[in-house]
PDB file of C-alpha atoms in Angstrom:
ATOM      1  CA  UNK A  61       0.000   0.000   0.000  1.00 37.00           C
ATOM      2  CA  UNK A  62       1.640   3.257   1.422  1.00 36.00           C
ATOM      3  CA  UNK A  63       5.063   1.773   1.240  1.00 35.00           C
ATOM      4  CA  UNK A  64       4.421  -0.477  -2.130  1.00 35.00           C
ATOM      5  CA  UNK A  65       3.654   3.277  -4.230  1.00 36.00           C
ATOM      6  CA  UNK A  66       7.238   4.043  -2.068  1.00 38.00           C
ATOM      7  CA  UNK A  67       9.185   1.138  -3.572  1.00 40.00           C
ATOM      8  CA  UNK A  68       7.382   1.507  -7.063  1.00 38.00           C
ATOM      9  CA  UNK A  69       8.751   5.013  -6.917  1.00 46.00           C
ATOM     10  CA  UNK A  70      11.979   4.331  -6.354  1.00 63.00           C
ATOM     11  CA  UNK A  71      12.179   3.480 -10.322  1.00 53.00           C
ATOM     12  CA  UNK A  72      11.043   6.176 -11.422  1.00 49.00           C
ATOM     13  CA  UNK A  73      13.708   8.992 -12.731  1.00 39.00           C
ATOM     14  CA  UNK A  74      13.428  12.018 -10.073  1.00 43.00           C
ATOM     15  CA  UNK A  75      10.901  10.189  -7.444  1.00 44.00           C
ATOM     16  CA  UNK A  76      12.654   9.088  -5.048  1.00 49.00           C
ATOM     17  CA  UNK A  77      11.497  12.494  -3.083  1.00 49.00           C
ATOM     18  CA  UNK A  78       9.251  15.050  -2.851  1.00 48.00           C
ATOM     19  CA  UNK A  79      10.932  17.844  -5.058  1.00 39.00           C
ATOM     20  CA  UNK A  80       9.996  20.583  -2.798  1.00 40.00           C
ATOM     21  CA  UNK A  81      11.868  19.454   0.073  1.00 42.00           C
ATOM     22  CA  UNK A  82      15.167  17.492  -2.269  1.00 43.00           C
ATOM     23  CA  UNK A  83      16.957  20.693  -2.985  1.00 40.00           C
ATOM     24  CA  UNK A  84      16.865  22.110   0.867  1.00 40.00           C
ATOM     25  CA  UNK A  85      18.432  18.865   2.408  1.00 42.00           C
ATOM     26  CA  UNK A  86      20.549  18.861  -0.024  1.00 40.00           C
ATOM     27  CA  UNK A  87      21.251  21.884   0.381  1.00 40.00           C
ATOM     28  CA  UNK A  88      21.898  21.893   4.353  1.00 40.00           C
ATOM     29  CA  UNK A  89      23.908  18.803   3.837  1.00 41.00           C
ATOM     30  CA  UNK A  90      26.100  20.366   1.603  1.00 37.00           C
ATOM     31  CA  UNK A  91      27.190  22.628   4.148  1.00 35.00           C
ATOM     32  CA  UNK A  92      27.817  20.483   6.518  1.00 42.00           C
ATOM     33  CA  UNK A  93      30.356  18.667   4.307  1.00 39.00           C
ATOM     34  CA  UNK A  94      32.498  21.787   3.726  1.00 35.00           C
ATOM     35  CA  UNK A  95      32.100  22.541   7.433  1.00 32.00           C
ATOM     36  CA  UNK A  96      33.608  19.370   8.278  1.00 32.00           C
ATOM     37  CA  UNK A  97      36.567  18.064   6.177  1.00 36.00           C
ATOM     38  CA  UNK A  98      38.205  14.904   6.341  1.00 38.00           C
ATOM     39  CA  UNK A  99      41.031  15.245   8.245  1.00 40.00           C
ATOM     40  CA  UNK A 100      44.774  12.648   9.143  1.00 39.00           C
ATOM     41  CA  UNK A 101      46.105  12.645  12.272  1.00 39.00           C
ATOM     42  CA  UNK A 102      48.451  15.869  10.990  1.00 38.00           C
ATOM     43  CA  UNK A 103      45.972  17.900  10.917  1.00 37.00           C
ATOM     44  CA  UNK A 104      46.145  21.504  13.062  1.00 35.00           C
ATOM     45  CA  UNK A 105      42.854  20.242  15.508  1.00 37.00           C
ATOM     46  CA  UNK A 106      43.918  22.301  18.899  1.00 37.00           C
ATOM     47  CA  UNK A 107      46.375  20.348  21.218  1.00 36.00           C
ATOM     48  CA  UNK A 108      44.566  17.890  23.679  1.00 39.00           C
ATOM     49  CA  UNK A 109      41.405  17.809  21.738  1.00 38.00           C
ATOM     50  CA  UNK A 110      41.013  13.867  21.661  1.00 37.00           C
ATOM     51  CA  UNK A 111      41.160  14.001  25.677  1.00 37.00           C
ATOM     52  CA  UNK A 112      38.809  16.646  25.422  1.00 37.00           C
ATOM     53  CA  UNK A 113      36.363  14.820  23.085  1.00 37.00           C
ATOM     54  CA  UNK A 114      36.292  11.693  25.060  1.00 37.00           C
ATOM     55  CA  UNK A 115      35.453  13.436  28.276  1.00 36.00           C
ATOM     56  CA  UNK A 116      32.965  16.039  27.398  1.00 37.00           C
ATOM     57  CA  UNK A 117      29.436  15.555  27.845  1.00 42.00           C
ATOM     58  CA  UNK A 118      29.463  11.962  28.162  1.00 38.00           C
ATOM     59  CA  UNK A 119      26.292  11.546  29.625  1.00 49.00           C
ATOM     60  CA  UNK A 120      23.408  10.527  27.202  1.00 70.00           C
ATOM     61  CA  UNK A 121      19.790   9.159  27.595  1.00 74.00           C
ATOM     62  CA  UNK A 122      19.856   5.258  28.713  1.00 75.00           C
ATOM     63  CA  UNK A 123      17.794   2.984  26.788  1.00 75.00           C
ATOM     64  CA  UNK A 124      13.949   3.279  28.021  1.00 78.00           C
ATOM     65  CA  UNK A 125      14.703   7.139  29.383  1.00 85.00           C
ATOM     66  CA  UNK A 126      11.765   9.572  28.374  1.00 89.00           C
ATOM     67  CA  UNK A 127      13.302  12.346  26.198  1.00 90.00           C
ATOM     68  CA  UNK A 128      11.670  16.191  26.974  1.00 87.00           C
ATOM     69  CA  UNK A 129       9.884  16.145  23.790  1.00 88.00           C
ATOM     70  CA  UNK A 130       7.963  12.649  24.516  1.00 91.00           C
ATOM     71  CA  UNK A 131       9.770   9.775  23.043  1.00 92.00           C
ATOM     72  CA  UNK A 132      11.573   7.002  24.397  1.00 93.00           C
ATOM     73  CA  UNK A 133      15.647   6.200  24.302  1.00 94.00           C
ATOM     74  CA  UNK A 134      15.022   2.275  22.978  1.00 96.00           C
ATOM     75  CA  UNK A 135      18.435  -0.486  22.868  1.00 96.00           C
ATOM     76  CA  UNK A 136      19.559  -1.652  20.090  1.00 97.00           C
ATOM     77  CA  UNK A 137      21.431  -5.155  18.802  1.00 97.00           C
ATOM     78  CA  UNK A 138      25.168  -3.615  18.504  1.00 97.00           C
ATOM     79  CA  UNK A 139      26.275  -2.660  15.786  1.00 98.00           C
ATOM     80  CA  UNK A 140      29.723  -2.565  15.021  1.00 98.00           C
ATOM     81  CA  UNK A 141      31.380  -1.181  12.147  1.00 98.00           C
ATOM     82  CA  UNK A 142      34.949  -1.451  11.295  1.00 97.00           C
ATOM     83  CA  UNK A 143      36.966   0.242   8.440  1.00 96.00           C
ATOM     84  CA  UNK A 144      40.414  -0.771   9.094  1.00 95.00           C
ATOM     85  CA  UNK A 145      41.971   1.325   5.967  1.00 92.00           C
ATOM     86  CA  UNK A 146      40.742   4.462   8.407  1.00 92.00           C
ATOM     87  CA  UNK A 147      41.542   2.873  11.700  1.00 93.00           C
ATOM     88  CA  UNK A 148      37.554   3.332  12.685  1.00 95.00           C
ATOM     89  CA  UNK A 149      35.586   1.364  15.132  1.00 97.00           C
ATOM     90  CA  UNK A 150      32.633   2.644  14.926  1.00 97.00           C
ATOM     91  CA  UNK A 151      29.910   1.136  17.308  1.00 97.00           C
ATOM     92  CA  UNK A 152      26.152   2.271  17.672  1.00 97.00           C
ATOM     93  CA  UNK A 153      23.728   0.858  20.795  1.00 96.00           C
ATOM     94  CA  UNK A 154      20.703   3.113  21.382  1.00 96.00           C
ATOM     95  CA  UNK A 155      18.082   4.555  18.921  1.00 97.00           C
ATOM     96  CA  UNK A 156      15.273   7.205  18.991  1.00 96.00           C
ATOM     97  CA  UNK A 157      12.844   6.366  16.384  1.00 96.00           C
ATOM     98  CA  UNK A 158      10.825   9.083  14.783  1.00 95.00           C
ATOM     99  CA  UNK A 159      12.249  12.265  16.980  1.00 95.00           C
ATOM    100  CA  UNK A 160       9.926  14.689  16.782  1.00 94.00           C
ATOM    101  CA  UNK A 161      12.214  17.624  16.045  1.00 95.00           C
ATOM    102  CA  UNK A 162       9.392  19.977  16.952  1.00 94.00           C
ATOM    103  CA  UNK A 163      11.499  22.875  15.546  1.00 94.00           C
ATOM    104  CA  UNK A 164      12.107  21.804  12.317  1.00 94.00           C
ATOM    105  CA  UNK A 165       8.890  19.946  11.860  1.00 93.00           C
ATOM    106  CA  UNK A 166       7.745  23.178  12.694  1.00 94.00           C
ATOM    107  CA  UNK A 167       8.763  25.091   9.073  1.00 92.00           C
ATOM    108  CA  UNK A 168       7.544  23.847   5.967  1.00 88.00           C
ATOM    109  CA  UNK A 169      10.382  22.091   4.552  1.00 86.00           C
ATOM    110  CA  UNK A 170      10.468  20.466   7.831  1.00 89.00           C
ATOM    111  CA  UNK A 171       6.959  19.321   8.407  1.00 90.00           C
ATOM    112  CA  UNK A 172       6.539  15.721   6.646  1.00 92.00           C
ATOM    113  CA  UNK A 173      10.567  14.365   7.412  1.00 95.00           C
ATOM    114  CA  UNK A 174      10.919  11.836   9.782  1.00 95.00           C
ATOM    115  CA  UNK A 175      13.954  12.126  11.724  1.00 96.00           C
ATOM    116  CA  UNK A 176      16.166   8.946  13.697  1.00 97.00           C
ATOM    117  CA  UNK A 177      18.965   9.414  16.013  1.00 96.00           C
ATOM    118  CA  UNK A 178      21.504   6.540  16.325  1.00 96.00           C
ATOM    119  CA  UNK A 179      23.875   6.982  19.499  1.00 96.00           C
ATOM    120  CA  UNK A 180      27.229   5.942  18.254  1.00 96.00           C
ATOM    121  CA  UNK A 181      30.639   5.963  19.893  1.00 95.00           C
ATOM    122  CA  UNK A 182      33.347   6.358  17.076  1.00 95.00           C
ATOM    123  CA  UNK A 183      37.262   5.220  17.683  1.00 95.00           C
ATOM    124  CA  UNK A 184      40.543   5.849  15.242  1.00 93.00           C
ATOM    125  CA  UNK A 185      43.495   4.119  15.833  1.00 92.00           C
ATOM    126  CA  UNK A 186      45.280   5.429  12.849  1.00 85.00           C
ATOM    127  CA  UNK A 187      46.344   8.687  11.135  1.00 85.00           C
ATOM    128  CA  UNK A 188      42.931   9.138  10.517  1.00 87.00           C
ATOM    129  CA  UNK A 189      41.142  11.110  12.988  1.00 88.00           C
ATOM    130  CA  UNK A 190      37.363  12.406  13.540  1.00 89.00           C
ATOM    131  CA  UNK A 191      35.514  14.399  10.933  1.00 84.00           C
ATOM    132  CA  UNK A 192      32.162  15.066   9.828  1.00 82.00           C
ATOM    133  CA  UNK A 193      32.912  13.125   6.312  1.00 82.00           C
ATOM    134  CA  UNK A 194      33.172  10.109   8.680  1.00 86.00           C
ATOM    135  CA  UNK A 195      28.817  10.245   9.227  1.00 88.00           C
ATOM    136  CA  UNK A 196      28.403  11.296   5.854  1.00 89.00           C
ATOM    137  CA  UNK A 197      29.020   7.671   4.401  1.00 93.00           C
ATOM    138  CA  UNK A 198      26.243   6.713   6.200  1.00 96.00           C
ATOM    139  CA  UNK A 199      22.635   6.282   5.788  1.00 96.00           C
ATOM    140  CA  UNK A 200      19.488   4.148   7.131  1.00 97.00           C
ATOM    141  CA  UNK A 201      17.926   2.389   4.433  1.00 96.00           C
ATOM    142  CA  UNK A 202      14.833   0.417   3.389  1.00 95.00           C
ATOM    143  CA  UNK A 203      15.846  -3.239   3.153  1.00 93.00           C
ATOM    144  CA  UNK A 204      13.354  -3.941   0.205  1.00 89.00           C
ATOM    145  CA  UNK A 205      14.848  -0.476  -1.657  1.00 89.00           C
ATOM    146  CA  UNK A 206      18.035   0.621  -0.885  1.00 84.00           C
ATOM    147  CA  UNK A 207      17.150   3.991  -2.542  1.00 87.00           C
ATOM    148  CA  UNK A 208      14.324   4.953   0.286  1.00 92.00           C
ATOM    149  CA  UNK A 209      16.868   6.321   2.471  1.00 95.00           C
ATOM    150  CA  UNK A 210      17.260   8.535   5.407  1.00 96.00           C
ATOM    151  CA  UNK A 211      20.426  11.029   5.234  1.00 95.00           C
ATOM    152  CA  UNK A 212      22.846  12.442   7.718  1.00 93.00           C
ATOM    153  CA  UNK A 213      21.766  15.871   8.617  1.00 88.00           C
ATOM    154  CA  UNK A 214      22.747  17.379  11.640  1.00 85.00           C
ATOM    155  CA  UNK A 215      22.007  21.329  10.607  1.00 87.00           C
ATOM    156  CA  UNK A 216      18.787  20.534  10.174  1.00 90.00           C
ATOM    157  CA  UNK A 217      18.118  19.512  13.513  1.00 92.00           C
ATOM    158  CA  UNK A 218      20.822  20.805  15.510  1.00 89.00           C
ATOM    159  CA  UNK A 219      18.514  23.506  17.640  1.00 90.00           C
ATOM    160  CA  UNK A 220      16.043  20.783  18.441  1.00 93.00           C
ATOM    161  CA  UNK A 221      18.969  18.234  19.649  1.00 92.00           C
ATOM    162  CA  UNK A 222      20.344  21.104  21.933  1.00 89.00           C
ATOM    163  CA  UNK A 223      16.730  21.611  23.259  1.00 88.00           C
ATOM    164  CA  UNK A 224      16.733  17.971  24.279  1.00 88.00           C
ATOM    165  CA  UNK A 225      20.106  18.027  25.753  1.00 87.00           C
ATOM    166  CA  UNK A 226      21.421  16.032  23.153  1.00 91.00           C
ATOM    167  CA  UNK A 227      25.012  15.659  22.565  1.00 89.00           C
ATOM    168  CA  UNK A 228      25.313  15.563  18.405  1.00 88.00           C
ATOM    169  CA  UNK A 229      28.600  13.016  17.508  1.00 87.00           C
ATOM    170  CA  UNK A 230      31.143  15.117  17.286  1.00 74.00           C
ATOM    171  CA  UNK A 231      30.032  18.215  18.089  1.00 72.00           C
ATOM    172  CA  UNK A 232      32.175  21.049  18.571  1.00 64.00           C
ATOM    173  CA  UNK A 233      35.456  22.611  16.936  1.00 58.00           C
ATOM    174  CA  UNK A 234      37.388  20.613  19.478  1.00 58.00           C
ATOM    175  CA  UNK A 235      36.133  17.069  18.282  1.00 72.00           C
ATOM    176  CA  UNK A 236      37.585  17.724  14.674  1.00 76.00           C
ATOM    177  CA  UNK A 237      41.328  15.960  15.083  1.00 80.00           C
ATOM    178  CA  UNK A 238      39.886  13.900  18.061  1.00 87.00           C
ATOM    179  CA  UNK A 239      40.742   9.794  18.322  1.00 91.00           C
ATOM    180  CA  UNK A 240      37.454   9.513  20.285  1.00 93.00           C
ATOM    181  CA  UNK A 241      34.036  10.673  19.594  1.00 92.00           C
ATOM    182  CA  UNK A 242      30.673   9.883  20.580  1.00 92.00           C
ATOM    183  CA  UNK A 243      26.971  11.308  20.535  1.00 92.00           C
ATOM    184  CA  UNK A 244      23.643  11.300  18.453  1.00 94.00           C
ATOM    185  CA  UNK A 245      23.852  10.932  14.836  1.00 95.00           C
ATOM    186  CA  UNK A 246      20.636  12.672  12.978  1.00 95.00           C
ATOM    187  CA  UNK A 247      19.138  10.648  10.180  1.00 96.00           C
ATOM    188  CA  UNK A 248      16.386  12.684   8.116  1.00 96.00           C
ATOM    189  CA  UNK A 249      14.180  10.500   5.760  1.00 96.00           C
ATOM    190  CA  UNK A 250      11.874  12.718   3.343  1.00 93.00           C
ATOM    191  CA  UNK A 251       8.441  11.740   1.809  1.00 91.00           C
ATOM    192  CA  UNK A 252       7.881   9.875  -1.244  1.00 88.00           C
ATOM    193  CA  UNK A 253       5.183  10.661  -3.131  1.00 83.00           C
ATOM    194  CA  UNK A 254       3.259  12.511   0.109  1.00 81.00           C
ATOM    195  CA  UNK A 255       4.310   9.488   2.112  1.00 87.00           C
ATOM    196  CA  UNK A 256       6.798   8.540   4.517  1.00 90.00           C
ATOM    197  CA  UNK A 257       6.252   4.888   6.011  1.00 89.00           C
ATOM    198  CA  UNK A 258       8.806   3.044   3.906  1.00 91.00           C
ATOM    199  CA  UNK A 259      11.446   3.115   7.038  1.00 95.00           C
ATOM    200  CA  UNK A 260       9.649   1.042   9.784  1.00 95.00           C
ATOM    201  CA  UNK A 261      10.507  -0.271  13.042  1.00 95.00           C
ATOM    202  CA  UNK A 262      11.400  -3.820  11.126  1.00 94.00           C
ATOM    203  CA  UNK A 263      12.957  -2.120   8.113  1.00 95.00           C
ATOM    204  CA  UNK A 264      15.939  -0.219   8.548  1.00 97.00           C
ATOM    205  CA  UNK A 265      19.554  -0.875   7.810  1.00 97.00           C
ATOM    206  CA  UNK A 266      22.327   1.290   8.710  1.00 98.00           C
ATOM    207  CA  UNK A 267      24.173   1.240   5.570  1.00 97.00           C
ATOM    208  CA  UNK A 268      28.394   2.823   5.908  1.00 97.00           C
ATOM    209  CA  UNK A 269      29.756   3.219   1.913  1.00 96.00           C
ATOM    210  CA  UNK A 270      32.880   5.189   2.201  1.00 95.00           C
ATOM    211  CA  UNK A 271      34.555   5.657  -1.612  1.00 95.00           C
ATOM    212  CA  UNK A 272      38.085   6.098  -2.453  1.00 93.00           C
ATOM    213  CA  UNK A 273      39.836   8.748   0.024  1.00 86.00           C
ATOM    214  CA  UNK A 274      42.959  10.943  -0.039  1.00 78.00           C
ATOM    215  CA  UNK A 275      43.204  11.968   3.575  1.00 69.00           C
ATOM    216  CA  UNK A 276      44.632  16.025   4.152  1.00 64.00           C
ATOM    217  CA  UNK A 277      48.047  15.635   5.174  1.00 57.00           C
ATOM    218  CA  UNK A 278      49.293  12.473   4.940  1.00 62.00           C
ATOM    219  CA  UNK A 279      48.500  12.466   1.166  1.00 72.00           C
ATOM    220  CA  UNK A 280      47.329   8.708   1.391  1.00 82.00           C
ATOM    221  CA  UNK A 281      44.492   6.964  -0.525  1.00 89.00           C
ATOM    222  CA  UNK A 282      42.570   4.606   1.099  1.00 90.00           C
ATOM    223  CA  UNK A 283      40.351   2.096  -0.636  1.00 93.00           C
ATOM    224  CA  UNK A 284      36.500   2.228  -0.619  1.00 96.00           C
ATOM    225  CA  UNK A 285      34.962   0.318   2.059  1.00 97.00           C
ATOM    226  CA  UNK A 286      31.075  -0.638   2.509  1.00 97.00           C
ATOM    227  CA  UNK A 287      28.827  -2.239   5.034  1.00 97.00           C
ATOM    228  CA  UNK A 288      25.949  -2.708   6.482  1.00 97.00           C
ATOM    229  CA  UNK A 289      23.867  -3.911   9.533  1.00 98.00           C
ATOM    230  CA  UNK A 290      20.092  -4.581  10.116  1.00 98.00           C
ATOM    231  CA  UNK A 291      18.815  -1.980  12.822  1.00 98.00           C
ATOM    232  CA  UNK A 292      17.441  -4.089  15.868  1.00 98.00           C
ATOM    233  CA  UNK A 293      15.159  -2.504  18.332  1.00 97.00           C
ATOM    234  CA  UNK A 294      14.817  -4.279  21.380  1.00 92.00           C
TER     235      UNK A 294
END
């Protein structure tokens, strides 16, 4: 029904959302990509800022907390992710399905997303250290349609996260250059077609599809990496 006229939309050349709302995610998420470069271990990220990182704000919601705006902090089956060309262990243990966002889903480009927030802790072991490029290979997909996605978006929600008392993943000059990260990573799904059901409880995937990378600074390439791990509320 709802979610059969999403999947038969996903062929179809320009559908996959509503074209109103495309080019202003697209647009925020843009920015956040030149806001946050990828960055080696040489790059100038202020001295001490991995200690800093790993000790700031570390308290966060525990799974079946109430958050301000009415939902509930729910576990999750681990998931672990591990891109050894990068020296990233990236594990994620806690979920909020459907944040309300009341902010954003209070102006018009905001009102019909549906927004998830994956609490992920993110480790480098390598030259490679934290930046926002590191979120931006990821998505939460449909596991029928692998185009009915939800996108990495944290300007779009970032006053609505601070009004919950919400630590976003890396948030802060300071956790650029960091070895240790962690915090709530913003997915926003749009409507398809006036509808957007397609990513349900049972039907997500947190999908990680990082291409080709030449690292500032230490002028290496590292090869592409993918993965991907059925989302498992508890």
């Amino acid at each position: 029904m709802a979610l059969s006229l999403g999947l038969s939309a996903c062929g179809d050349q320009g559908a996959g959302t509503d074209s109103e709302k495309s080019s202003s995610t697209t647009g925020s998420q843009t920015r956040d990509d030149k806001s946050l470069e990828v960055d080696s271990g040489e790059s100038s990220a202020p001295t001490g800022s991995a200690s800093s990182s790993s000790s700031a704000k570390t308290s966060s919601p525990q799974d079946g907390e109430t958050l301000p705006t009415g939902e509930k902090v729910e576990g999750i089956d681990s998931i672990v992710i591990k891109d050894q060309a990068i020296g990233l262990t990236q594990t994620c243990d806690k979920i909020v399905y459907d944040y309300s966002a009341p902010t954003f889903k209070a102006t018009e480009k905001g009102s019909q997303d549906k927004i998830f927030l994956l609490h992920c802790t993110m480790e480098f072991s390598g030259e490679v250290t934290y930046s926002g490029k590191v979120t931006a290979f990821q998505k939460i997909q449909s596991k029928e349609k692998d185009c009915l996605s939800a996108d990495v978006s944290a300007s779009l929600v970032e006053q609505d996260l601070k009004d919950a008392g919400l630590e976003p993943v890396g948030a802060g000059a300071a956790s650029t250059g960091s070895k240790s990260v962690d915090g709530w990573v913003p997915f926003v799904a749009q409507p398809v077609r006036g509808k957007n059901d397609y990513l349900t409880r049972d039907n997500m995937v947190l999908a990680y599809n990082r291409p080709a990378t030449t690292f500032d600074g230490s002028g290496k390439t590292s090869e592409p990496y993918s993965d991907q791990h059925d989302i498992v509320i508890k």
